[in-house]
Coordinates of C-alpha atoms in Angstrom, one line a residue:
M21 CA -16.3 16.7 -16.2
Y22 CA -16.1 14.0 -13.6
I23 CA -16.0 11.3 -16.2
A24 CA -13.2 13.1 -18.1
V25 CA -11.1 13.1 -14.9
V26 CA -10.9 9.3 -14.9
L27 CA -11.1 8.7 -18.7
A28 CA -8.2 11.0 -19.6
P29 CA -5.4 8.9 -18.0
L30 CA -7.2 5.7 -19.1
I31 CA -7.3 6.7 -22.7
A32 CA -3.7 7.9 -22.5
S33 CA -2.7 4.5 -21.0
I34 CA -4.4 2.6 -23.8
L35 CA -2.7 4.7 -26.5
A36 CA 0.7 4.4 -25.0
G37 CA 0.3 0.7 -24.3
L38 CA -1.3 -0.5 -27.5
L39 CA 0.2 2.0 -29.9
G40 CA 3.6 2.5 -28.2
R41 CA 5.5 1.3 -31.2
V42 CA 3.6 3.5 -33.6
I43 CA 3.7 6.8 -31.6
G44 CA 7.2 6.2 -30.2
R45 CA 8.8 7.2 -27.0
V46 CA 8.1 10.9 -27.3
G47 CA 4.5 10.1 -28.3
A48 CA 4.1 7.8 -25.3
H49 CA 5.2 10.3 -22.7
S50 CA 3.5 13.2 -24.4
V51 CA 0.0 11.5 -24.5
T52 CA 0.2 10.2 -20.9
I53 CA 1.5 13.5 -19.5
L54 CA -1.3 15.3 -21.3
G55 CA -3.9 12.8 -20.0
V56 CA -2.8 13.3 -16.4
A57 CA -2.4 17.0 -16.8
V58 CA -6.0 17.2 -18.0
S59 CA -7.1 15.2 -14.9
F60 CA -5.1 17.5 -12.7
V61 CA -6.6 20.7 -14.2
L62 CA -10.1 19.4 -14.0
S63 CA -9.6 18.1 -10.4
A64 CA -8.3 21.6 -9.4
L65 CA -11.4 23.2 -11.0
I66 CA -13.7 20.8 -9.2
F67 CA -11.8 21.5 -5.9
K68 CA -12.1 25.2 -6.4
G69 CA -15.8 24.9 -7.1
Q70 CA -16.5 23.1 -3.9
A71 CA -13.9 24.6 -1.5
F72 CA -14.2 28.2 -2.6
D73 CA -17.3 28.7 -4.8
G74 CA -19.8 26.8 -2.6
Q75 CA -20.8 24.2 -5.1
P76 CA -22.7 21.3 -3.5
P77 CA -21.3 17.7 -3.4
F78 CA -22.3 15.4 -6.2
N79 CA -23.5 11.9 -5.7
G80 CA -24.9 10.0 -8.7
A81 CA -24.6 7.0 -10.9
V82 CA -23.0 6.9 -14.3
Y83 CA -24.6 3.7 -15.4
T84 CA -26.1 0.6 -13.9
W85 CA -24.1 -2.5 -14.6
L86 CA -26.2 -5.3 -13.1
V87 CA -29.2 -5.8 -10.8
S88 CA -29.1 -9.2 -9.1
D89 CA -31.3 -10.4 -6.2
G90 CA -32.4 -6.8 -5.6
I91 CA -28.8 -5.6 -5.3
T92 CA -28.0 -2.8 -7.7
M93 CA -24.4 -2.7 -9.0
Q94 CA -23.5 0.7 -10.4
I95 CA -20.6 2.8 -11.5
G96 CA -21.0 6.2 -9.9
F97 CA -19.2 9.1 -8.3
L98 CA -19.3 10.8 -4.9
I99 CA -17.6 14.1 -5.3
D100 CA -17.4 15.9 -1.9
H101 CA -14.6 17.7 0.0
L102 CA -12.8 14.5 0.9
T103 CA -12.9 13.3 -2.7
T104 CA -11.7 16.5 -4.3
L105 CA -8.8 16.8 -2.0
M106 CA -7.7 13.3 -2.9
M107 CA -8.2 14.0 -6.6
V108 CA -5.9 17.0 -6.5
V109 CA -3.2 15.2 -4.5
V110 CA -3.3 12.1 -6.7
T111 CA -3.2 13.9 -10.0
F112 CA -0.6 16.5 -9.0
V113 CA 1.9 13.9 -7.7
S114 CA 1.2 11.6 -10.6
L115 CA 1.9 14.5 -13.0
M116 CA 5.2 15.2 -11.3
V117 CA 6.2 11.5 -11.5
H118 CA 5.3 11.4 -15.2
I119 CA 7.5 14.3 -16.0
Y120 CA 10.3 12.9 -13.9
T121 CA 10.1 9.6 -15.6
I122 CA 11.3 11.1 -18.9
G123 CA 14.7 11.6 -17.3
Y124 CA 14.9 8.5 -15.1
M125 CA 13.7 5.9 -17.7
H126 CA 15.4 7.6 -20.6
D127 CA 17.5 4.5 -21.6
D128 CA 15.1 1.8 -20.6
P129 CA 13.8 -0.4 -23.4
G130 CA 10.4 -0.6 -21.7
Y131 CA 9.9 3.2 -21.9
Q132 CA 6.4 3.2 -23.5
R133 CA 5.2 0.3 -21.4
F134 CA 6.2 2.1 -18.2
F135 CA 4.2 5.2 -19.1
A136 CA 1.2 3.1 -20.0
Y137 CA 1.4 1.4 -16.6
I138 CA 1.7 4.6 -14.5
S139 CA -1.1 6.3 -16.4
L140 CA -3.3 3.2 -15.7
F141 CA -2.3 3.4 -12.1
T142 CA -3.6 7.0 -11.9
F143 CA -6.9 5.9 -13.4
A144 CA -7.3 3.1 -10.9
M145 CA -6.7 5.3 -7.9
L146 CA -9.1 8.0 -9.2
M147 CA -11.8 5.3 -9.7
L148 CA -11.2 4.3 -6.1
V149 CA -11.4 7.7 -4.5
M150 CA -14.3 9.0 -6.6
S151 CA -16.5 5.9 -6.1
N152 CA -19.9 6.2 -4.4
N153 CA -20.4 2.5 -3.8
F154 CA -18.6 -0.6 -2.6
L155 CA -18.5 -2.3 -6.0
Q156 CA -16.5 0.5 -7.6
L157 CA -14.4 0.9 -4.5
F158 CA -13.4 -2.7 -4.8
F159 CA -12.7 -2.3 -8.5
G160 CA -10.3 0.5 -7.8
W161 CA -8.9 -1.4 -4.9
E162 CA -8.0 -4.4 -7.0
A163 CA -6.9 -2.3 -10.0
V164 CA -4.3 -0.5 -8.0
G165 CA -3.1 -3.8 -6.7
L166 CA -2.9 -5.3 -10.2
V167 CA -1.0 -2.3 -11.6
S168 CA 1.4 -2.3 -8.6
Y169 CA 2.1 -6.0 -9.4
L170 CA 3.0 -5.0 -13.0
L171 CA 5.2 -2.0 -11.9
I172 CA 7.0 -3.6 -9.0
G173 CA 8.0 -6.4 -11.4
F174 CA 8.6 -4.1 -14.3
W175 CA 12.1 -5.3 -14.7
Y176 CA 10.9 -8.8 -15.1
T177 CA 14.3 -10.3 -16.0
R178 CA 15.4 -9.7 -12.4
P179 CA 14.5 -12.6 -10.0
T180 CA 14.3 -10.2 -7.1
A181 CA 11.7 -8.1 -8.9
I182 CA 9.6 -11.1 -9.7
F183 CA 9.8 -12.3 -6.1
A184 CA 8.9 -8.8 -4.9
N185 CA 5.8 -8.4 -7.0
M186 CA 4.6 -11.9 -6.2
K187 CA 5.1 -11.0 -2.5
A188 CA 3.1 -7.8 -2.8
F189 CA 0.4 -9.7 -4.7
L190 CA 0.0 -12.5 -2.2
V191 CA 0.2 -10.3 1.0
N192 CA -2.5 -8.1 -0.4
R193 CA -4.7 -11.1 -1.1
V194 CA -4.7 -11.8 2.6
G195 CA -5.8 -8.2 3.3
D196 CA -8.3 -8.3 0.5
F197 CA -9.9 -11.5 1.9
G198 CA -10.8 -9.5 5.0
F199 CA -12.0 -6.6 2.9
V200 CA -14.3 -8.8 0.9
L201 CA -15.8 -10.3 4.1
G202 CA -16.4 -6.8 5.4
I203 CA -18.3 -5.8 2.2
A204 CA -20.2 -9.1 2.3
G205 CA -21.3 -8.3 5.9
I206 CA -22.5 -4.9 4.8
V207 CA -24.5 -6.3 1.9
Y208 CA -25.9 -9.1 4.1
L209 CA -27.3 -6.5 6.6
T210 CA -28.3 -3.8 4.2
G211 CA -28.9 -5.4 0.8
S212 CA -27.1 -2.5 -0.8
L213 CA -23.7 -1.5 -2.1
D214 CA -24.4 2.3 -2.1
Y215 CA -22.5 4.4 0.5
Q216 CA -25.4 6.7 1.2
T217 CA -27.9 3.8 1.7
V218 CA -25.5 1.9 3.9
F219 CA -24.6 4.9 6.0
G220 CA -28.3 5.7 6.4
M221 CA -28.8 2.2 7.9
K222 CA -25.8 2.3 10.3
Q223 CA -27.8 2.4 13.5
A224 CA -29.8 -0.6 12.5
M225 CA -26.6 -2.5 11.5
A226 CA -25.2 -1.7 15.0
Q227 CA -28.0 -3.7 16.6
H228 CA -27.1 -6.9 14.8
S229 CA -24.5 -9.4 15.9
F230 CA -22.6 -12.3 14.2
A231 CA -22.1 -15.6 15.9
L232 CA -18.6 -16.2 14.8
F233 CA -18.3 -19.0 17.4
E234 CA -21.1 -21.0 18.8
G235 CA -22.6 -19.2 21.8
Q236 CA -20.4 -16.1 21.4
P237 CA -22.1 -13.3 19.4
F238 CA -20.0 -10.4 18.2
N239 CA -21.3 -6.9 17.4
A240 CA -21.8 -6.8 13.6
M241 CA -20.3 -3.3 13.3
T242 CA -17.1 -4.4 15.1
V243 CA -16.7 -7.4 12.9
I244 CA -17.4 -5.5 9.7
C245 CA -15.1 -2.6 10.6
I246 CA -12.2 -4.9 11.6
C247 CA -12.6 -6.9 8.3
L248 CA -12.5 -3.6 6.3
F249 CA -9.5 -2.5 8.2
I250 CA -7.7 -5.8 7.5
G251 CA -8.0 -4.8 3.9
A252 CA -6.5 -1.4 4.7
M253 CA -3.7 -3.2 6.6
G254 CA -2.7 -4.9 3.3
K255 CA -2.9 -1.8 1.0
S256 CA -1.5 0.6 3.6
A257 CA 1.1 -1.8 4.8
Q258 CA 0.4 -2.1 8.5
V259 CA 1.9 -4.7 10.7
P260 CA 2.0 -7.7 10.0
L261 CA 0.9 -7.1 6.4
H262 CA 3.7 -4.6 5.9
V263 CA 6.3 -7.0 4.5
W264 CA 5.6 -6.3 0.8
L265 CA 6.3 -2.6 0.9
P266 CA 10.1 -2.5 1.4
D267 CA 10.5 -5.1 -1.3
S268 CA 8.5 -2.9 -3.7
M269 CA 11.7 -0.9 -4.1
E270 CA 12.7 -3.4 -6.7
G271 CA 10.6 -1.4 -9.1
P272 CA 11.9 1.7 -10.8
T273 CA 12.1 4.8 -8.5
P274 CA 9.3 6.8 -10.2
I275 CA 6.8 4.0 -9.3
S276 CA 8.2 3.9 -5.8
A277 CA 7.3 7.5 -5.5
L278 CA 3.8 7.0 -6.9
I279 CA 3.0 3.9 -4.8
H280 CA 4.3 5.4 -1.6
A281 CA 3.1 8.9 -1.9
A282 CA -0.3 9.2 -3.6
T283 CA -1.8 5.9 -4.7
M284 CA -1.8 2.4 -3.4
V285 CA -0.6 2.9 0.2
T286 CA -2.9 5.8 0.8
A287 CA -6.0 3.8 -0.4
G288 CA -6.4 2.1 3.0
I289 CA -6.2 5.4 4.9
F290 CA -8.7 7.0 2.5
M291 CA -11.1 4.0 2.8
V292 CA -11.2 4.1 6.6
A293 CA -11.8 7.9 6.6
R294 CA -14.6 7.4 4.0
M295 CA -16.1 4.6 6.3
S296 CA -16.0 6.9 9.4
P297 CA -19.8 6.7 9.9
L298 CA -19.3 2.9 10.5
F299 CA -16.1 3.0 12.5
E300 CA -17.6 5.6 14.9
L301 CA -20.0 2.9 16.1
S302 CA -17.3 0.5 17.3
D303 CA -14.8 1.5 20.0
T304 CA -13.3 -2.0 19.7
A305 CA -12.6 -1.6 16.0
R306 CA -11.0 1.8 16.5
S307 CA -8.8 0.5 19.4
F308 CA -7.7 -2.2 17.0
V309 CA -6.8 0.4 14.4
L310 CA -5.0 2.5 17.0
I311 CA -2.8 -0.3 18.3
I312 CA -1.9 -1.5 14.9
G313 CA -1.1 2.0 13.7
A314 CA 1.0 2.9 16.7
T315 CA 3.0 -0.4 16.5
T316 CA 3.7 0.3 12.8
A317 CA 4.7 3.9 13.4
L318 CA 7.4 3.1 16.0
F319 CA 8.8 -0.3 15.1
M320 CA 9.0 0.2 11.4
G321 CA 10.9 3.4 12.0
F322 CA 13.6 1.4 13.9
L323 CA 14.3 -0.5 10.7
G324 CA 15.2 2.7 8.9
I325 CA 18.1 3.2 11.3
V326 CA 19.9 0.0 10.3
N327 CA 19.2 0.0 6.5
N328 CA 21.9 1.3 4.1
D329 CA 19.9 1.3 0.8
I330 CA 18.7 4.9 0.3
K331 CA 15.4 3.9 -1.3
R332 CA 14.6 1.4 1.5
V333 CA 15.3 4.0 4.2
V334 CA 12.7 6.2 2.5
A335 CA 10.4 3.1 2.2
Y336 CA 10.6 2.4 6.0
S337 CA 9.8 6.0 6.6
T338 CA 6.6 5.5 4.5
L339 CA 5.7 2.5 6.7
S340 CA 6.2 4.6 9.8
Q341 CA 4.2 7.6 8.5
L342 CA 1.4 5.4 7.4
G343 CA 1.3 4.2 11.0
Y344 CA 0.9 7.8 12.1
M345 CA -2.0 8.3 9.8
T346 CA -3.6 5.1 11.0
V347 CA -3.2 6.2 14.6
A348 CA -5.1 9.4 13.8
L349 CA -7.9 7.4 12.3
G350 CA -8.0 5.3 15.4
V351 CA -8.7 8.2 17.7
S352 CA -11.3 9.6 15.4
A353 CA -9.1 12.4 14.2
Y354 CA -9.9 11.5 10.6
G355 CA -9.2 15.0 9.4
A356 CA -5.7 14.9 10.9
G357 CA -5.1 11.6 9.2
I358 CA -6.1 12.9 5.8
F359 CA -4.2 16.1 6.4
H360 CA -1.0 14.1 7.1
L361 CA -1.8 12.0 4.0
M362 CA -1.8 15.1 1.9
T363 CA 1.4 16.7 3.3
H364 CA 3.1 13.3 3.3
A365 CA 2.2 12.8 -0.4
F366 CA 4.2 15.9 -1.4
F367 CA 7.3 15.4 0.8
K368 CA 7.5 11.7 0.3
A369 CA 7.2 11.9 -3.4
L370 CA 9.9 14.6 -3.2
L371 CA 12.2 12.3 -1.1
F372 CA 11.8 9.3 -3.5
L373 CA 12.4 11.4 -6.6
A374 CA 15.4 13.0 -4.9
A375 CA 16.7 9.5 -4.0
G376 CA 16.3 8.6 -7.7
S377 CA 18.3 11.6 -8.7
V378 CA 21.1 10.5 -6.4
I379 CA 20.9 7.0 -7.8
M380 CA 21.1 8.3 -11.4
A381 CA 24.2 10.4 -10.5
M382 CA 25.8 7.4 -8.8
H383 CA 25.2 5.1 -11.8
H384 CA 22.5 3.2 -10.0
E385 CA 24.4 2.7 -6.8
Q386 CA 21.9 2.7 -3.9
D387 CA 24.2 1.9 -0.9
M388 CA 24.7 5.1 1.2
R389 CA 28.0 3.7 2.4
Q390 CA 29.3 4.3 -1.2
M391 CA 28.2 7.9 -1.2
G392 CA 29.1 11.0 0.8
G393 CA 29.9 14.6 -0.1
L394 CA 27.3 14.7 -2.9
R395 CA 26.1 18.2 -1.8
K396 CA 28.5 20.0 -4.1
Y397 CA 27.8 17.9 -7.1
L398 CA 24.0 17.8 -6.8
P399 CA 23.0 21.2 -5.3
I400 CA 19.3 21.1 -6.4
T401 CA 18.9 17.5 -5.3
Y402 CA 20.5 18.2 -2.0
A403 CA 18.4 21.3 -1.3
T404 CA 15.1 19.5 -2.2
S405 CA 16.2 16.4 -0.2
L406 CA 16.8 18.6 2.8
I407 CA 13.4 20.2 2.5
G408 CA 11.7 16.8 2.2
S409 CA 13.6 15.6 5.3
L410 CA 12.7 18.7 7.3
A411 CA 9.0 18.2 6.4
L412 CA 9.3 14.5 7.3
I413 CA 10.7 15.1 10.8
G414 CA 8.1 17.8 11.5
F415 CA 10.4 20.9 11.6
P416 CA 8.4 23.9 12.6
G417 CA 7.0 25.7 9.6
F418 CA 7.2 22.8 7.1
S419 CA 4.1 21.0 6.0
G420 CA 4.8 17.8 7.9
F421 CA 5.1 19.8 11.1
F422 CA 1.5 21.0 11.0
S423 CA 0.0 17.6 10.2
K424 CA 2.2 15.4 12.4
D425 CA 2.0 17.7 15.4
A426 CA -1.7 17.9 15.1
L427 CA -2.2 14.1 15.1
I428 CA 0.2 13.6 18.0
E429 CA -1.7 16.1 20.0
A430 CA -5.0 14.4 19.0
V431 CA -3.7 11.1 20.4
G432 CA -2.8 12.8 23.6
E433 CA -6.3 14.2 23.9
S434 CA -8.0 10.8 23.3
H435 CA -9.4 8.5 26.0
L436 CA -9.8 5.5 23.8
N437 CA -8.3 2.2 25.0
G438 CA -4.8 2.0 23.9
A439 CA -4.3 5.7 23.5
G440 CA -1.6 5.8 26.2
Y441 CA 0.5 3.2 24.3
A442 CA -0.1 5.0 21.0
Y443 CA 0.9 8.3 22.5
F444 CA 4.2 6.8 23.6
C445 CA 4.8 5.2 20.2
V446 CA 4.1 8.4 18.2
L447 CA 6.3 10.5 20.5
A448 CA 9.2 8.0 20.4
G449 CA 8.7 7.8 16.6
V450 CA 9.5 11.5 16.3
F451 CA 13.0 10.9 17.6
V452 CA 13.5 7.8 15.5
T453 CA 12.2 9.6 12.3
A454 CA 14.6 12.5 12.8
L455 CA 17.5 10.0 13.5
Y456 CA 17.1 7.9 10.3
S457 CA 16.2 10.9 8.1
F458 CA 19.3 12.9 8.9
R459 CA 21.4 9.8 9.0
M460 CA 20.4 9.5 5.3
I461 CA 21.2 13.2 4.6
F462 CA 24.6 13.1 6.3
M463 CA 25.7 9.8 4.8
T464 CA 24.6 10.8 1.3
F465 CA 25.4 14.5 1.0
H466 CA 28.0 15.3 3.8
G467 CA 31.2 13.8 5.1
P468 CA 34.0 12.2 3.0
E469 CA 33.4 11.1 -0.6
R470 CA 33.3 7.2 -0.6
M471 CA 32.5 6.6 -4.2
D472 CA 35.1 5.2 -6.7
Q473 CA 37.1 7.5 -8.9
H474 CA 35.1 6.8 -12.1
T475 CA 31.8 7.6 -10.4
R476 CA 33.3 10.8 -8.9
E477 CA 34.5 12.0 -12.3
H478 CA 31.1 11.7 -13.9
L479 CA 29.0 13.2 -11.0
H480 CA 26.7 16.0 -12.1
E481 CA 23.2 17.4 -11.4
S482 CA 20.3 15.6 -13.0
P483 CA 18.5 17.1 -16.1
W484 CA 15.6 19.6 -15.9
V485 CA 13.0 16.9 -16.3
V486 CA 14.2 15.5 -13.0
T487 CA 15.0 18.8 -11.1
V488 CA 11.8 20.7 -12.1
P489 CA 9.5 18.1 -10.5
L490 CA 11.7 18.2 -7.4
I491 CA 11.3 21.9 -7.1
L492 CA 7.6 21.8 -7.7
L493 CA 7.2 19.2 -5.0
A494 CA 9.4 21.1 -2.6
I495 CA 7.1 24.2 -2.7
P496 CA 4.0 22.5 -1.2
S497 CA 6.4 20.6 1.2
V498 CA 7.2 23.9 2.7
L499 CA 4.0 26.0 2.2
I500 CA 0.9 23.8 2.1
G501 CA 0.6 23.4 5.8
W502 CA 0.4 27.2 6.4
V503 CA -2.7 27.6 4.2
T504 CA -4.5 24.3 5.0
V505 CA -4.0 23.6 8.7
G506 CA -6.9 25.8 9.8
P507 CA -9.5 24.8 7.2
L508 CA -8.7 21.1 7.2
L509 CA -8.3 20.5 10.9
F510 CA -10.5 23.1 12.6
G511 CA -12.5 24.8 9.9
G512 CA -15.1 22.2 9.1
Y513 CA -13.8 21.4 5.7
F514 CA -14.6 17.7 6.0
D515 CA -18.1 18.2 7.5
G516 CA -20.5 15.9 5.7
A517 CA -17.8 13.9 4.2
I518 CA -16.4 12.6 7.5
V519 CA -18.6 11.8 10.5
V520 CA -17.3 12.0 14.0
A521 CA -19.4 11.3 17.1
P522 CA -19.4 14.4 19.4
E523 CA -17.8 12.4 22.3
H524 CA -14.9 11.3 20.1
D525 CA -14.2 14.7 18.5
V526 CA -10.7 15.4 19.8
L527 CA -10.0 17.9 17.0
K528 CA -12.9 20.1 18.1
E529 CA -11.3 20.3 21.6
M530 CA -8.0 21.3 20.0
G531 CA -9.7 23.8 17.6
A532 CA -11.0 25.8 20.6
N533 CA -7.5 27.0 21.2
F534 CA -6.4 27.4 17.5
E535 CA -5.6 31.0 16.6
G536 CA -3.6 30.5 13.4
P537 CA -0.5 28.8 12.1
V538 CA 2.0 31.1 13.8
Q539 CA 0.3 30.4 17.2
F540 CA 0.3 26.7 16.3
I541 CA 4.1 26.8 15.8
L542 CA 4.6 28.7 19.1
E543 CA 2.5 26.1 21.0
A544 CA 4.8 23.4 19.7
F545 CA 7.7 24.8 21.8
R546 CA 5.7 23.7 24.9
A547 CA 5.4 20.1 23.6
P548 CA 8.0 17.3 23.7
A549 CA 7.8 16.4 20.0
L550 CA 9.9 19.4 18.8
Y551 CA 12.7 18.6 21.3
L552 CA 12.6 14.9 20.4
A553 CA 13.1 15.8 16.7
A554 CA 16.0 18.1 17.6
A555 CA 17.6 15.3 19.6
G556 CA 17.2 12.9 16.7
V557 CA 19.0 15.3 14.3
L558 CA 21.7 16.1 16.8
S559 CA 22.3 12.3 17.4
A560 CA 22.6 11.7 13.7
Y561 CA 25.0 14.6 13.4
V562 CA 27.3 13.3 16.2
L563 CA 27.1 9.6 15.0
Y564 CA 27.6 10.1 11.3
L565 CA 29.7 13.3 11.0
V566 CA 31.5 14.1 14.3
K567 CA 32.3 10.5 15.4
P568 CA 31.5 8.2 12.5
E569 CA 33.3 5.3 14.3
M570 CA 30.6 5.3 17.0
P571 CA 27.8 3.4 15.1
A572 CA 30.1 0.4 14.6
K573 CA 31.0 0.4 18.3
I574 CA 27.3 0.7 19.3
R575 CA 26.4 -2.1 16.9
A576 CA 29.1 -4.4 18.5
R577 CA 27.6 -3.8 22.0
V578 CA 24.0 -4.4 21.0
E579 CA 24.7 -7.1 18.4
P580 CA 21.6 -9.3 19.3
L581 CA 19.3 -6.2 19.0
Y582 CA 21.0 -5.3 15.7
R583 CA 20.4 -8.8 14.3
V584 CA 16.7 -8.5 15.2
L585 CA 16.4 -5.2 13.3
D586 CA 18.5 -6.4 10.4
N587 CA 16.3 -9.5 10.1
K588 CA 13.2 -7.2 10.2
Y589 CA 11.9 -8.8 13.4
G590 CA 11.8 -12.2 11.7
F591 CA 8.6 -11.4 9.7
D592 CA 10.2 -12.4 6.4
W593 CA 11.8 -15.5 7.9
F594 CA 8.5 -16.6 9.4
N595 CA 6.6 -16.0 6.1
E596 CA 9.1 -17.8 4.0
H597 CA 10.0 -20.7 6.3
V598 CA 6.7 -21.3 8.1
I599 CA 3.8 -20.0 6.0
A600 CA 5.3 -20.5 2.5
A601 CA 7.2 -23.7 3.4
G602 CA 4.1 -25.0 5.2
S603 CA 1.9 -24.3 2.2
R604 CA 4.3 -26.0 -0.1
S605 CA 4.5 -29.0 2.2
L606 CA 0.7 -29.2 2.5
G607 CA 0.5 -28.9 -1.3
K608 CA 3.1 -31.7 -1.7
L609 CA 1.0 -33.9 0.8
F610 CA -2.1 -33.3 -1.2
W611 CA -0.2 -34.1 -4.4
T612 CA 1.3 -37.3 -3.0
I613 CA -1.9 -38.6 -1.4
G614 CA -4.6 -37.1 -3.6
D615 CA -3.0 -36.9 -7.0
E616 CA -0.5 -39.8 -7.1
T617 CA -2.2 -42.3 -4.7
L618 CA -5.9 -41.7 -5.2
I619 CA -6.3 -40.1 -8.6
D620 CA -3.4 -41.6 -10.6
G621 CA -3.0 -44.7 -8.4
A622 CA -6.5 -45.8 -7.5
L623 CA -8.7 -44.2 -10.2
V624 CA -6.6 -43.9 -13.3
N625 CA -4.1 -46.7 -13.0
G626 CA -6.3 -48.8 -10.7
S627 CA -9.2 -48.8 -13.2
A628 CA -6.8 -49.7 -16.0
R629 CA -5.4 -52.6 -14.0
A630 CA -9.0 -53.8 -13.1
V631 CA -9.9 -53.8 -16.8
E632 CA -6.7 -55.6 -17.6
W633 CA -7.4 -58.3 -15.0
T634 CA -11.0 -58.7 -16.1
S635 CA -9.9 -59.0 -19.7
A636 CA -7.3 -61.6 -18.9
L637 CA -9.9 -63.6 -17.1
V638 CA -12.6 -63.3 -19.6
R639 CA -10.5 -64.1 -22.7
H640 CA -10.2 -67.7 -21.5
V641 CA -13.9 -68.1 -22.2
Q642 CA -13.3 -67.7 -25.9
S643 CA -11.3 -70.9 -26.4
G644 CA -12.6 -71.8 -29.9
Y645 CA -13.6 -75.4 -29.0
L646 CA -17.2 -76.4 -29.6
Y647 CA -17.4 -78.7 -26.6
H648 CA -16.3 -75.8 -24.3
Y649 CA -19.2 -73.7 -25.6
A650 CA -21.7 -76.7 -25.2
F651 CA -20.5 -77.3 -21.7
A652 CA -21.0 -73.6 -20.8
M653 CA -24.5 -73.7 -22.3
I654 CA -25.4 -76.8 -20.3
M655 CA -24.1 -75.3 -17.1
G656 CA -26.0 -72.1 -17.7
L657 CA -29.2 -74.0 -18.4
A658 CA -28.7 -76.1 -15.2
A659 CA -28.2 -72.9 -13.2
L660 CA -31.4 -71.4 -14.7
L661 CA -33.4 -74.6 -13.9
A662 CA -32.1 -74.7 -10.4
Y663 CA -33.1 -71.1 -9.9
L664 CA -36.6 -71.7 -11.2
L665 CA -37.0 -74.9 -9.1
F666 CA -36.1 -73.3 -5.8
H667 CA -38.0 -70.0 -6.3
T668 CA -41.4 -71.3 -7.4

């Protein structure tokens, strides 16, 4: 059954990709939807078996690929409560995206190719979350990166799409370099790639140190965990390796939903949670995780306020929410981080697909300044967008409320270095999230209609293949928190899958006062987060509906700050004009000195000139005159006699 979960989308991808012209468009979407549906049903059955029927976790190898120097490289599965939850989330969201794609990509000439790619994406993510060893983890890690490269640049005739997928590829190589170093450190200390073996040797690993600089040893666990997290910074887009994620909007909207909700960006969060036995042994590494996550949560949210592209606003919200999940991991509230990952997958997929529905209705216009008043034309899209936004800002009773409020409270309970800074960031981020979320709602669906007459005349709700996935994603965006907040956070669901040291267990302290979801909501009225969210919504209402002229006036007064935000803190400028330009200049220097001067000039052309000079000199010996040859022989004989005379 476990093998079927990963093979179903892989086989479907192969059929749609290699036989797309034979089976046609209907055949391509039918076989891939069927493959992902099979994976979802099997994942749900496995989840039921472990969560409700008491089936034990499974940890075993499928086959051994290679044994080298005593290191066994296997393909195997670890199916525990953490894995099954991820399997259900990945396959359900992927299934909704597959169905939605029928409507969104209806007129695209690359229809079959797109379905092959997204089905392959699902396979790669399943291999990652189901792995029981670092080799398979790395395979899935790189596979999701490869397929994201193909999907972000799916419209390969657009220069912006090619730039975006290359940017994503290169930035993730930086993170992956750290990830590989972390895995190498683990293999060096343990001689194994197997999770269970490595986790069993964690105390021995903690006694080792690495001398990164002469005379300055560093704790091995700290170095390894920071290296692993650098990999997560690339995949889960944490500052400063976040720059690829907003540009990934160049890909079609369905893949934006899949990347941002259930696959690539959640891989880093999942990996850190899976590595919790190691991270618990280094306060320094967890503080590093905490600070990076808090900075991402707040400062990426600010960028959503000044952006006018509807998809990019949702993308910046993804960056911010990934920061929230990372903060939870940093304070050892791994369960809260995974809980927010799950709820976020539903409402973020919903928001992206709803944004795609708006874009379809607007004839692929994405600028919110050209929208307005769409509520009456797109009632289902509007209602589902509103549900997704309420879940995103943590409105009481919606799924995002339970997960976000829990992790904010967990940060407040933590005594880890940097927890004070992180608590400020996640609280301030609540206001910022509410402001940009309802700025998007009000600019898109409310206020005056700003589109042209031709667009207005053709506005209508999207077809059922678009609206049905929206409705099916809206349901868990409202309800899933009610039924899972207790088991996932305080009910011991992750026991055995996630390891937390007793002195770090902030969720246990919170669980002592938990009496159910209703009481959890009532407790929120005593905390500042709820009022900050309300203030953000009210501010958006005043700025974009009551007094729409105010944003321009505020911008004029804080023009320098606005330019900083509009330039995205200068990260892109620095990368393009310093790192990229510096790399090109260094390459040009190596080319000029190494290739032109040394290789072409000295070795290739130089050797040719030396042969030419020697030939020109030697050819004078062959004069054709007998007396020249006789003279040369006499001179040679005289030299030989002189040599023999003076050396005997």
